[in-house]
Short mmCIF file of C-alpha atoms in Angstrom, two decimals:
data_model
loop_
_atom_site.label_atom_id
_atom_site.label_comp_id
_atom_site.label_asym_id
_atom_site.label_seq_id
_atom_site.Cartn_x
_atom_site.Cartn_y
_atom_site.Cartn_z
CA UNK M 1 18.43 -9.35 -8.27
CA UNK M 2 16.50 -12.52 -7.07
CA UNK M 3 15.49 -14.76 -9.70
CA UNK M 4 13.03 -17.00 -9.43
CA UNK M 5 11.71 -20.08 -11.60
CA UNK M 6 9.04 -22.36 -11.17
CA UNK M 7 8.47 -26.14 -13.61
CA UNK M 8 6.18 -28.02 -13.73
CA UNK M 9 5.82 -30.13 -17.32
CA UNK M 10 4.01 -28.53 -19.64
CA UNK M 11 4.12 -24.95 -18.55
CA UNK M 12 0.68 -24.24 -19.04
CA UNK M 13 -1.26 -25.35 -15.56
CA UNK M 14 0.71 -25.17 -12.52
CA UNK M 15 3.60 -23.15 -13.18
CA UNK M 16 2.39 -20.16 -14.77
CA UNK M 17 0.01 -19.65 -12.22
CA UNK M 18 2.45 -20.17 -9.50
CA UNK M 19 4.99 -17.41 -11.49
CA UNK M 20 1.48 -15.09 -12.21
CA UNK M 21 0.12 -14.88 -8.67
CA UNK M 22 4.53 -15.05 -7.12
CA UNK M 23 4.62 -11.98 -9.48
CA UNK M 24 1.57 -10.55 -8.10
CA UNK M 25 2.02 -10.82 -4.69
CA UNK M 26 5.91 -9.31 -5.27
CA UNK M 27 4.55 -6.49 -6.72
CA UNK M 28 2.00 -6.21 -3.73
CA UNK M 29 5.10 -6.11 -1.22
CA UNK M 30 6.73 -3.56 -3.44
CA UNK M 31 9.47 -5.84 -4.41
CA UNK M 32 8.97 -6.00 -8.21
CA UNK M 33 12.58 -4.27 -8.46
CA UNK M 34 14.51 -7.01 -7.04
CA UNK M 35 12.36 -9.94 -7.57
CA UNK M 36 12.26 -11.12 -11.22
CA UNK M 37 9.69 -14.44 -11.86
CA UNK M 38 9.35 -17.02 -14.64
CA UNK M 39 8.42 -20.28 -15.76
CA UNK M 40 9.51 -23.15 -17.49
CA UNK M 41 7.95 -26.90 -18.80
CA UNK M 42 10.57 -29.99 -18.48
CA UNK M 43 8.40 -31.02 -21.71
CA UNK M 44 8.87 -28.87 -24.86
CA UNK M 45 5.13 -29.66 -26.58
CA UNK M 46 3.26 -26.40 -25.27
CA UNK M 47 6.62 -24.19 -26.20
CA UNK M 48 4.88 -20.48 -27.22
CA UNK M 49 1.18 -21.82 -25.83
CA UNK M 50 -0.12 -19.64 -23.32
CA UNK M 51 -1.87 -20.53 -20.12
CA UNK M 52 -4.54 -23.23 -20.31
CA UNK M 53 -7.67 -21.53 -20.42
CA UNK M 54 -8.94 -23.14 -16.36
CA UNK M 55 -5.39 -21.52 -15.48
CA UNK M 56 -5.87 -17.77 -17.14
CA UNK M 57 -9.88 -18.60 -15.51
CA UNK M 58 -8.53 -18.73 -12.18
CA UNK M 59 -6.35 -15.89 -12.41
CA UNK M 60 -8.77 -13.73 -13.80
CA UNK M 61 -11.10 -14.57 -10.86
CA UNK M 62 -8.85 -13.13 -8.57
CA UNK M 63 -7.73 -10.49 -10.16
CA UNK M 64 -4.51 -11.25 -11.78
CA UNK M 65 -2.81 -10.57 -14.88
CA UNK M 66 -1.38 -13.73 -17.22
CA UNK M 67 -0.85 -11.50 -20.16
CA UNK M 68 2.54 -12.24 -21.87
CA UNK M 69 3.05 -15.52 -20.43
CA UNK M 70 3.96 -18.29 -23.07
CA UNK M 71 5.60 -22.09 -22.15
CA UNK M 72 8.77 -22.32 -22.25
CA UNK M 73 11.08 -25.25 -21.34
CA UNK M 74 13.69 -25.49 -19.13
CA UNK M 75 17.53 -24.72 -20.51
CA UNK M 76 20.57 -25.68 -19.07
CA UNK M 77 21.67 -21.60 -18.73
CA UNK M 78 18.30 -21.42 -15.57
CA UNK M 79 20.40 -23.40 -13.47
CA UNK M 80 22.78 -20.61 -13.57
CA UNK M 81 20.92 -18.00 -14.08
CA UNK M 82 17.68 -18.43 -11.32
CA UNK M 83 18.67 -17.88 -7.59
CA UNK M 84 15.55 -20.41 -6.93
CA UNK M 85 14.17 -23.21 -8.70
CA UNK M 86 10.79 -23.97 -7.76
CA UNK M 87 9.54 -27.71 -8.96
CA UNK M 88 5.78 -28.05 -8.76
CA UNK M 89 6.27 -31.58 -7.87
CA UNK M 90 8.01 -34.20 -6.70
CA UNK M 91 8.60 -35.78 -10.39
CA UNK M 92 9.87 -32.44 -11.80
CA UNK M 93 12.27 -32.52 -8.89
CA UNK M 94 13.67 -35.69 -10.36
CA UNK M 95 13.61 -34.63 -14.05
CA UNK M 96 15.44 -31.00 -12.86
CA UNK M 97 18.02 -33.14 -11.20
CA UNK M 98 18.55 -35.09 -14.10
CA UNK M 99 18.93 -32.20 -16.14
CA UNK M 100 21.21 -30.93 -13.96
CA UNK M 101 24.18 -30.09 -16.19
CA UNK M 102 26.75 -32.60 -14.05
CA UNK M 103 29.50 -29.35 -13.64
CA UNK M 104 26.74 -27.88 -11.15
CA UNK M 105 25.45 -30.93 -9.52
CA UNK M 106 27.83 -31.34 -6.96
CA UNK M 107 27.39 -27.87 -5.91
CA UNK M 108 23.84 -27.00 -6.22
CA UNK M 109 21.79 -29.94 -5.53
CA UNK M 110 22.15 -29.03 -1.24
CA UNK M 111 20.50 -25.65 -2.30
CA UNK M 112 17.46 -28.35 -3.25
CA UNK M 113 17.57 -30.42 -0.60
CA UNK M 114 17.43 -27.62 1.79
CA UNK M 115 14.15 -25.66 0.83
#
């Protein structure tokens, strides 16, 4: 399975819509069995929120579901668990690789660097 995460820092704007239209589109390609999505805040002050209300707006304008997703912040265990991380910006790159738990960094921050 392909796992796939994308943070941003409050996991209510920018990342849940990225993981709610990702998940969409997987399940438009027929790839929902091999492709599994999330999302994740570097922050921890929206933990259980849902979307922000211009974010489930958006979705709903185009047609796609944000039912079921709550912020979340990021854990040490995603950087071993997610094939991908996705940051939604260049400062949430920074954070992640600060957060980085040090026995990984050596060997995953190339997998960054390279997409």
């Amino acid at each position: 399975m392909i796992q796939v995460l994308f943070v941003c820092l409050g996991n209510i704007c920018r990342s849940p819509m990225a993981e709610a239209v990702f998940r969409y589109q997987v399940a438009q390609a027929g790839l929902a069995h091999i492709i599994h999505t999330d999302s994740a805040g570097t922050g921890d002050w929206h933990i259980g929120h849902p979307p922000h209300q211009g974010t489930r707006d958006i979705l709903k304008q185009h047609g796609i579901e944000h039912q079921g997703l709550q912020a979340r912040q990021v854990k040490s265990d995603d950087f071993v668990q997610f094939t991908y991380i996705i940051a939604m910006t260049i400062v949430i790159f920074v954070i992640l690789l600060r957060l980085l738990p040090s026995l990984l960094r050596v060997r995953s921050v190339p997998r960054y660097i390279n997409y």
